[in-house]
Amino acid sequence: MKITRIRIFKMDIARTDVFTIATMKLEKAENVLIGIETDEGLTGWGEASPFHALVGETQRIDLAVAQELRELLLGKNPLELADRVGEMDAFLPHNPTIKSAFDMALYDIAAQAAGMPLYQFLGGTRRPLETDFTISIGRVEEAGEKARQVVEKGFRIIKIKVGISDTEDYRRVEAIRQTVGDALRIRVDANQGWDRMQAVANLNRLAEFDIEFCEQPCRVADVQGLKYVSAHSPIPIMADESVFSPVDALRLVEQDVVPYFNIKLSKSGGLYRALQIAHIAEAGSRKCMVGCMSESRLGLTATAHLGAASPVFQFFDLDSFFEHAEDPVIGGVQVKDGFIHLPEEPGLGARPDETFLKRCEEL
Ligand code: MG
C-alpha cells in the first residue's frame, strides 16, 4: 500500500465559552485536519489541536510543518507505523501535536486495512469510559451555577482548573463542592501555576473538599519540585505537562516522582508513542489518564480508542468538544450520561463532514 495524497485543512471551530487555564486562554479551537489517501482506496483522518503555551505549537506553525511532513510521507507505505513515526521524529524532534494528526491518520488506515475498530487494533476491548467535564478558571460567583449545569447534563466527575489565585481557587472549589454534594468526584488541574511550597499549602487546604487528584502543580522544569509536592500532598499528583514522551515517562518512573500520568496524543506525537508511555507506566505500576486539548469529535475519538486500549487507563478526560459551537464530524464517539461510547466500524470510525470541509482553507 502507498500514500498517494495528503490533504491539509485549516480547521477553525467557534467555542460557546472562552477556555481559561493558568497558562493560556482559548477563544476558539484553531486546529489542523489531515487526510491521508492511499492507492488502495482507503483514507485516514487525523486532527491536531495545538495549545501554544503547553506544547509550543500554533495553528500557523502546524500548517507549515504539515506541508513538510507531507513531503516526507508521500509515496510510502502507511502500514509501516513504526518506520513512519520514526521518520517523522528523526526529521523533526519536536512538534508532537501536528505529528499526532499524521500518526492518527496512519492508524486509521492500518485499522481499516485490518478490518477492526481502532481500539481492537490496539489490543483493547470495550470498557466503560466515564469522562469528567472541565470547568475552566472563571468568576467565583459563577462556579456553583456552572457545576449545577454540568450535573444536569449527567456528568458525575468535574475537573476544576486552578492555579491563578490561591484565595479564589479555594472559594471556587468550595462553591462547586457545596453545589454538587459529596457524591460527585472532583479533580483539579493547576497547569504549572504554583511553586512547590505554594502547591503543598494549597493542596493541604483543598483536601477538605475530597479531591481525587491534582494535575501538574509545578512548572515542567521543576521535576524535583513535583516530587516534593507529591511526597507532601494529601491529594495524589498527576504529571501532565511533565510527561510528553516515553523518555519523560521513564525519568518520572525512575525518579519515582508521581503516581499518575496524563497521556495526550497532542503531547506524545500520536498513538504510537502514547502506547509506549502507557507500557512504561504499566511496568512502573503507575495509573494513567487519557486527556485532550480542544479537538473536535474526530481527534477525541482517537483519544477515546487509546483509552480503551489498556487497563492502565483508569481516568478519562475526554471533554474537548463539549463547548464547541459546531460539531463537524460524521460518526465518532457519542456521549451519554458522562460515558463515551466508541464507534464500531473499522478504523477511527470518524470523518469530517463534507460541507464543513468545503468551508475550510486547504493547503
Ligand atoms: Mg492538565
Coordinates of C-alpha atoms and ligand atoms in Angstrom, one line a residue, residues 21 54 159 161 188-191 215-216 238-241 262 264 267 289 292 317, ligand 1:
I21 CA -6.3 27.9 32.3
L54 CA 1.9 24.0 26.7
K159 CA -12.3 18.8 36.7
K161 CA -8.9 24.5 36.6
V188 CA -8.2 19.8 40.0
D189 CA -5.6 21.0 37.5
A190 CA -3.1 23.8 38.3
N191 CA -1.4 23.8 34.9
E215 CA -2.7 17.7 37.8
Q216 CA 0.6 19.4 37.2
M238 CA -0.7 13.5 38.2
A239 CA 2.0 14.7 35.8
D240 CA 0.6 16.3 32.7
E241 CA 2.9 18.9 31.1
N262 CA -1.9 12.2 31.9
K264 CA -2.4 13.1 25.4
K267 CA 1.9 15.8 23.6
M289 CA -5.5 9.2 32.4
C292 CA -7.3 16.1 25.4
D317 CA -10.7 13.5 30.5
Ligands
MG1 MG -3.8 19.1 32.6

